[in-house]
Amino acid sequence: KEGIAAFLAEAALASDQDEMDRGAKTGVTLMTVHAAKGLEFDTVFVSGMEEGLFPHQGMGTDEKRDEEEERRLFYVAMTRAKERLFLTLARVRKIYGADCVAEPSSFLADIDPAQMLYDETNDEEIIEA
């Protein structure tokens, strides 16, 4: 039992920052926006740029404060990229087993359109396996 407890305690304290401190320069690092604070990467992908996901449709009582915090997190996510930033969203997302049409995040409207490059893949071009 002590072995498992020790392992869980060690795993809980480990973070992606530990790997970065060791000089790992290649590969993909998957982390939350909170964990990315203070870090920078050449290329950053932010997925889930859909209304209800980012900004998160929370259960909080102070919606104004929650939206401001989500906006700060979006700023953090965008500013982690030194060279390239990819903001992605789904057209349709499965939620509780049902297909739901996804609306783009309202935060995307705040970005200067001249700074954005759109790539809308046509569904017919997707190869089925």
PDB file of N, CA and C in Angstrom, residues 17-77:
ATOM      1  N   GLN A  17       6.240  20.774 -16.844  1.00  0.00           N
ATOM      2  CA  GLN A  17       7.372  21.665 -16.629  1.00  0.00           C
ATOM      3  C   GLN A  17       8.618  20.859 -16.274  1.00  0.00           C
ATOM      4  N   ASP A  18       8.441  19.739 -15.548  1.00  0.00           N
ATOM      5  CA  ASP A  18       9.576  18.890 -15.200  1.00  0.00           C
ATOM      6  C   ASP A  18      10.282  18.391 -16.451  1.00  0.00           C
ATOM      7  N   GLU A  19       9.514  17.947 -17.444  1.00  0.00           N
ATOM      8  CA  GLU A  19      10.095  17.467 -18.700  1.00  0.00           C
ATOM      9  C   GLU A  19      10.794  18.602 -19.434  1.00  0.00           C
ATOM     10  N   MET A  20      10.184  19.770 -19.464  1.00  0.00           N
ATOM     11  CA  MET A  20      10.769  20.901 -20.175  1.00  0.00           C
ATOM     12  C   MET A  20      12.072  21.334 -19.518  1.00  0.00           C
ATOM     13  N   ASP A  21      12.136  21.242 -18.190  1.00  0.00           N
ATOM     14  CA  ASP A  21      13.346  21.627 -17.476  1.00  0.00           C
ATOM     15  C   ASP A  21      14.511  20.698 -17.815  1.00  0.00           C
ATOM     16  N   ARG A  22      14.204  19.474 -18.219  1.00  0.00           N
ATOM     17  CA  ARG A  22      15.253  18.520 -18.569  1.00  0.00           C
ATOM     18  C   ARG A  22      15.781  18.745 -19.977  1.00  0.00           C
ATOM     19  N   GLY A  23      15.245  19.727 -20.673  1.00  0.00           N
ATOM     20  CA  GLY A  23      15.756  20.051 -21.996  1.00  0.00           C
ATOM     21  C   GLY A  23      15.071  19.330 -23.138  1.00  0.00           C
ATOM     22  N   ALA A  24      13.929  18.706 -22.905  1.00  0.00           N
ATOM     23  CA  ALA A  24      13.202  18.040 -23.990  1.00  0.00           C
ATOM     24  C   ALA A  24      12.724  19.099 -24.973  1.00  0.00           C
ATOM     25  N   LYS A  25      13.263  19.072 -26.196  1.00  0.00           N
ATOM     26  CA  LYS A  25      12.965  20.114 -27.180  1.00  0.00           C
ATOM     27  C   LYS A  25      12.059  19.622 -28.300  1.00  0.00           C
ATOM     28  N   THR A  26      11.886  18.325 -28.434  1.00  0.00           N
ATOM     29  CA  THR A  26      11.091  17.803 -29.532  1.00  0.00           C
ATOM     30  C   THR A  26       9.866  17.080 -28.995  1.00  0.00           C
ATOM     31  N   GLY A  27       8.911  16.883 -29.883  1.00  0.00           N
ATOM     32  CA  GLY A  27       7.722  16.140 -29.504  1.00  0.00           C
ATOM     33  C   GLY A  27       6.549  17.062 -29.238  1.00  0.00           C
ATOM     34  N   VAL A  28       5.477  16.449 -28.813  1.00  0.00           N
ATOM     35  CA  VAL A  28       4.235  17.163 -28.537  1.00  0.00           C
ATOM     36  C   VAL A  28       4.025  17.195 -27.035  1.00  0.00           C
ATOM     37  N   THR A  29       3.667  18.342 -26.531  1.00  0.00           N
ATOM     38  CA  THR A  29       3.336  18.489 -25.124  1.00  0.00           C
ATOM     39  C   THR A  29       1.871  18.856 -25.030  1.00  0.00           C
ATOM     40  N   LEU A  30       1.099  18.038 -24.354  1.00  0.00           N
ATOM     41  CA  LEU A  30      -0.331  18.276 -24.184  1.00  0.00           C
ATOM     42  C   LEU A  30      -0.556  18.787 -22.774  1.00  0.00           C
ATOM     43  N   MET A  31      -1.176  19.969 -22.664  1.00  0.00           N
ATOM     44  CA  MET A  31      -1.403  20.542 -21.338  1.00  0.00           C
ATOM     45  C   MET A  31      -2.602  21.469 -21.365  1.00  0.00           C
ATOM     46  N   THR A  32      -3.070  21.801 -20.188  1.00  0.00           N
ATOM     47  CA  THR A  32      -4.150  22.773 -20.070  1.00  0.00           C
ATOM     48  C   THR A  32      -3.579  24.173 -20.227  1.00  0.00           C
ATOM     49  N   VAL A  33      -4.457  25.132 -20.457  1.00  0.00           N
ATOM     50  CA  VAL A  33      -4.008  26.524 -20.551  1.00  0.00           C
ATOM     51  C   VAL A  33      -3.405  26.956 -19.222  1.00  0.00           C
ATOM     52  N   HIS A  34      -4.002  26.524 -18.117  1.00  0.00           N
ATOM     53  CA  HIS A  34      -3.455  26.882 -16.802  1.00  0.00           C
ATOM     54  C   HIS A  34      -2.016  26.401 -16.654  1.00  0.00           C
ATOM     55  N   ALA A  35      -1.750  25.176 -17.104  1.00  0.00           N
ATOM     56  CA  ALA A  35      -0.402  24.615 -16.978  1.00  0.00           C
ATOM     57  C   ALA A  35       0.589  25.307 -17.904  1.00  0.00           C
ATOM     58  N   ALA A  36       0.100  25.949 -18.962  1.00  0.00           N
ATOM     59  CA  ALA A  36       0.978  26.591 -19.947  1.00  0.00           C
ATOM     60  C   ALA A  36       1.420  27.988 -19.539  1.00  0.00           C
ATOM     61  N   LYS A  37       0.844  28.528 -18.474  1.00  0.00           N
ATOM     62  CA  LYS A  37       1.212  29.885 -18.050  1.00  0.00           C
ATOM     63  C   LYS A  37       2.718  29.967 -17.823  1.00  0.00           C
ATOM     64  N   GLY A  38       3.330  30.984 -18.406  1.00  0.00           N
ATOM     65  CA  GLY A  38       4.757  31.202 -18.245  1.00  0.00           C
ATOM     66  C   GLY A  38       5.625  30.454 -19.241  1.00  0.00           C
ATOM     67  N   LEU A  39       5.034  29.574 -20.039  1.00  0.00           N
ATOM     68  CA  LEU A  39       5.795  28.807 -21.022  1.00  0.00           C
ATOM     69  C   LEU A  39       5.553  29.371 -22.413  1.00  0.00           C
ATOM     70  N   GLU A  40       6.479  29.115 -23.333  1.00  0.00           N
ATOM     71  CA  GLU A  40       6.316  29.507 -24.730  1.00  0.00           C
ATOM     72  C   GLU A  40       6.733  28.349 -25.613  1.00  0.00           C
ATOM     73  N   PHE A  41       6.080  28.262 -26.773  1.00  0.00           N
ATOM     74  CA  PHE A  41       6.361  27.211 -27.742  1.00  0.00           C
ATOM     75  C   PHE A  41       6.373  27.824 -29.129  1.00  0.00           C
ATOM     76  N   ASP A  42       7.133  27.228 -30.044  1.00  0.00           N
ATOM     77  CA  ASP A  42       7.140  27.725 -31.419  1.00  0.00           C
ATOM     78  C   ASP A  42       5.748  27.636 -32.029  1.00  0.00           C
ATOM     79  N   THR A  43       5.093  26.502 -31.839  1.00  0.00           N
ATOM     80  CA  THR A  43       3.772  26.263 -32.413  1.00  0.00           C
ATOM     81  C   THR A  43       2.809  25.852 -31.315  1.00  0.00           C
ATOM     82  N   VAL A  44       1.624  26.432 -31.331  1.00  0.00           N
ATOM     83  CA  VAL A  44       0.592  26.119 -30.343  1.00  0.00           C
ATOM     84  C   VAL A  44      -0.710  25.807 -31.068  1.00  0.00           C
ATOM     85  N   PHE A  45      -1.361  24.734 -30.654  1.00  0.00           N
ATOM     86  CA  PHE A  45      -2.698  24.392 -31.124  1.00  0.00           C
ATOM     87  C   PHE A  45      -3.661  24.564 -29.957  1.00  0.00           C
ATOM     88  N   VAL A  46      -4.734  25.302 -30.179  1.00  0.00           N
ATOM     89  CA  VAL A  46      -5.803  25.431 -29.186  1.00  0.00           C
ATOM     90  C   VAL A  46      -7.043  24.830 -29.835  1.00  0.00           C
ATOM     91  N   SER A  47      -7.508  23.728 -29.296  1.00  0.00           N
ATOM     92  CA  SER A  47      -8.688  23.076 -29.866  1.00  0.00           C
ATOM     93  C   SER A  47      -9.926  23.439 -29.055  1.00  0.00           C
ATOM     94  N   GLY A  48     -11.078  23.163 -29.633  1.00  0.00           N
ATOM     95  CA  GLY A  48     -12.327  23.410 -28.919  1.00  0.00           C
ATOM     96  C   GLY A  48     -12.733  24.867 -28.874  1.00  0.00           C
ATOM     97  N   MET A  49     -12.404  25.623 -29.910  1.00  0.00           N
ATOM     98  CA  MET A  49     -12.769  27.050 -29.943  1.00  0.00           C
ATOM     99  C   MET A  49     -14.243  27.191 -30.340  1.00  0.00           C
ATOM    100  N   GLU A  50     -15.090  26.624 -29.494  1.00  0.00           N
ATOM    101  CA  GLU A  50     -16.526  26.626 -29.724  1.00  0.00           C
ATOM    102  C   GLU A  50     -17.237  27.237 -28.527  1.00  0.00           C
ATOM    103  N   GLU A  51     -18.319  27.927 -28.810  1.00  0.00           N
ATOM    104  CA  GLU A  51     -19.122  28.523 -27.742  1.00  0.00           C
ATOM    105  C   GLU A  51     -19.582  27.400 -26.814  1.00  0.00           C
ATOM    106  N   GLY A  52     -19.382  27.589 -25.540  1.00  0.00           N
ATOM    107  CA  GLY A  52     -19.725  26.565 -24.560  1.00  0.00           C
ATOM    108  C   GLY A  52     -18.516  25.762 -24.108  1.00  0.00           C
ATOM    109  N   LEU A  53     -17.466  25.727 -24.950  1.00  0.00           N
ATOM    110  CA  LEU A  53     -16.216  25.080 -24.560  1.00  0.00           C
ATOM    111  C   LEU A  53     -15.159  26.118 -24.224  1.00  0.00           C
ATOM    112  N   PHE A  54     -14.983  27.076 -25.106  1.00  0.00           N
ATOM    113  CA  PHE A  54     -14.034  28.170 -24.868  1.00  0.00           C
ATOM    114  C   PHE A  54     -14.633  29.434 -25.444  1.00  0.00           C
ATOM    115  N   PRO A  55     -15.357  30.215 -24.723  1.00  0.00           N
ATOM    116  CA  PRO A  55     -15.457  30.209 -23.264  1.00  0.00           C
ATOM    117  C   PRO A  55     -16.323  29.060 -22.759  1.00  0.00           C
ATOM    118  N   HIS A  56     -15.916  28.534 -21.621  1.00  0.00           N
ATOM    119  CA  HIS A  56     -16.630  27.430 -21.000  1.00  0.00           C
ATOM    120  C   HIS A  56     -17.977  27.902 -20.487  1.00  0.00           C
ATOM    121  N   GLN A  57     -18.985  27.104 -20.760  1.00  0.00           N
ATOM    122  CA  GLN A  57     -20.319  27.416 -20.245  1.00  0.00           C
ATOM    123  C   GLN A  57     -20.388  26.830 -18.848  1.00  0.00           C
ATOM    124  N   GLY A  58     -20.001  27.633 -17.867  1.00  0.00           N
ATOM    125  CA  GLY A  58     -19.881  27.146 -16.505  1.00  0.00           C
ATOM    126  C   GLY A  58     -21.177  27.182 -15.737  1.00  0.00           C
ATOM    127  N   MET A  59     -21.096  26.726 -14.528  1.00  0.00           N
ATOM    128  CA  MET A  59     -22.247  26.692 -13.647  1.00  0.00           C
ATOM    129  C   MET A  59     -22.133  27.792 -12.592  1.00  0.00           C
ATOM    130  N   GLY A  60     -21.182  28.695 -12.767  1.00  0.00           N
ATOM    131  CA  GLY A  60     -20.947  29.743 -11.778  1.00  0.00           C
ATOM    132  C   GLY A  60     -22.092  30.733 -11.687  1.00  0.00           C
ATOM    133  N   THR A  61     -22.116  31.450 -10.587  1.00  0.00           N
ATOM    134  CA  THR A  61     -23.181  32.424 -10.378  1.00  0.00           C
ATOM    135  C   THR A  61     -22.807  33.790 -10.927  1.00  0.00           C
ATOM    136  N   ASP A  62     -21.533  34.079 -11.036  1.00  0.00           N
ATOM    137  CA  ASP A  62     -21.087  35.384 -11.521  1.00  0.00           C
ATOM    138  C   ASP A  62     -20.610  35.242 -12.964  1.00  0.00           C
ATOM    139  N   GLU A  63     -21.559  35.280 -13.915  1.00  0.00           N
ATOM    140  CA  GLU A  63     -21.227  35.040 -15.320  1.00  0.00           C
ATOM    141  C   GLU A  63     -20.251  36.067 -15.871  1.00  0.00           C
ATOM    142  N   LYS A  64     -20.367  37.329 -15.457  1.00  0.00           N
ATOM    143  CA  LYS A  64     -19.481  38.389 -15.952  1.00  0.00           C
ATOM    144  C   LYS A  64     -18.037  38.085 -15.554  1.00  0.00           C
ATOM    145  N   ARG A  65     -17.838  37.737 -14.283  1.00  0.00           N
ATOM    146  CA  ARG A  65     -16.495  37.421 -13.801  1.00  0.00           C
ATOM    147  C   ARG A  65     -15.961  36.163 -14.478  1.00  0.00           C
ATOM    148  N   ASP A  66     -16.824  35.167 -14.659  1.00  0.00           N
ATOM    149  CA  ASP A  66     -16.404  33.933 -15.316  1.00  0.00           C
ATOM    150  C   ASP A  66     -15.953  34.207 -16.744  1.00  0.00           C
ATOM    151  N   GLU A  67     -16.694  35.055 -17.480  1.00  0.00           N
ATOM    152  CA  GLU A  67     -16.312  35.359 -18.859  1.00  0.00           C
ATOM    153  C   GLU A  67     -14.987  36.114 -18.903  1.00  0.00           C
ATOM    154  N   GLU A  68     -14.775  37.025 -17.973  1.00  0.00           N
ATOM    155  CA  GLU A  68     -13.506  37.758 -17.926  1.00  0.00           C
ATOM    156  C   GLU A  68     -12.339  36.807 -17.663  1.00  0.00           C
ATOM    157  N   GLU A  69     -12.538  35.840 -16.770  1.00  0.00           N
ATOM    158  CA  GLU A  69     -11.487  34.858 -16.489  1.00  0.00           C
ATOM    159  C   GLU A  69     -11.231  33.990 -17.714  1.00  0.00           C
ATOM    160  N   GLU A  70     -12.280  33.577 -18.415  1.00  0.00           N
ATOM    161  CA  GLU A  70     -12.122  32.794 -19.644  1.00  0.00           C
ATOM    162  C   GLU A  70     -11.384  33.611 -20.706  1.00  0.00           C
ATOM    163  N   ARG A  71     -11.682  34.894 -20.789  1.00  0.00           N
ATOM    164  CA  ARG A  71     -11.011  35.768 -21.760  1.00  0.00           C
ATOM    165  C   ARG A  71      -9.517  35.876 -21.417  1.00  0.00           C
ATOM    166  N   ARG A  72      -9.187  35.965 -20.132  1.00  0.00           N
ATOM    167  CA  ARG A  72      -7.779  35.995 -19.714  1.00  0.00           C
ATOM    168  C   ARG A  72      -7.080  34.681 -20.091  1.00  0.00           C
ATOM    169  N   LEU A  73      -7.771  33.570 -19.897  1.00  0.00           N
ATOM    170  CA  LEU A  73      -7.191  32.278 -20.265  1.00  0.00           C
ATOM    171  C   LEU A  73      -6.978  32.174 -21.773  1.00  0.00           C
ATOM    172  N   PHE A  74      -7.907  32.722 -22.551  1.00  0.00           N
ATOM    173  CA  PHE A  74      -7.753  32.723 -24.005  1.00  0.00           C
ATOM    174  C   PHE A  74      -6.524  33.538 -24.390  1.00  0.00           C
ATOM    175  N   TYR A  75      -6.327  34.675 -23.741  1.00  0.00           N
ATOM    176  CA  TYR A  75      -5.143  35.504 -23.990  1.00  0.00           C
ATOM    177  C   TYR A  75      -3.875  34.707 -23.665  1.00  0.00           C
ATOM    178  N   VAL A  76      -3.875  34.019 -22.534  1.00  0.00           N
ATOM    179  CA  VAL A  76      -2.723  33.195 -22.155  1.00  0.00           C
ATOM    180  C   VAL A  76      -2.468  32.143 -23.227  1.00  0.00           C
ATOM    181  N   ALA A  77      -3.526  31.470 -23.678  1.00  0.00           N
ATOM    182  CA  ALA A  77      -3.371  30.419 -24.693  1.00  0.00           C
ATOM    183  C   ALA A  77      -2.754  30.979 -25.972  1.00  0.00           C
TER     184      ALA A  77
END
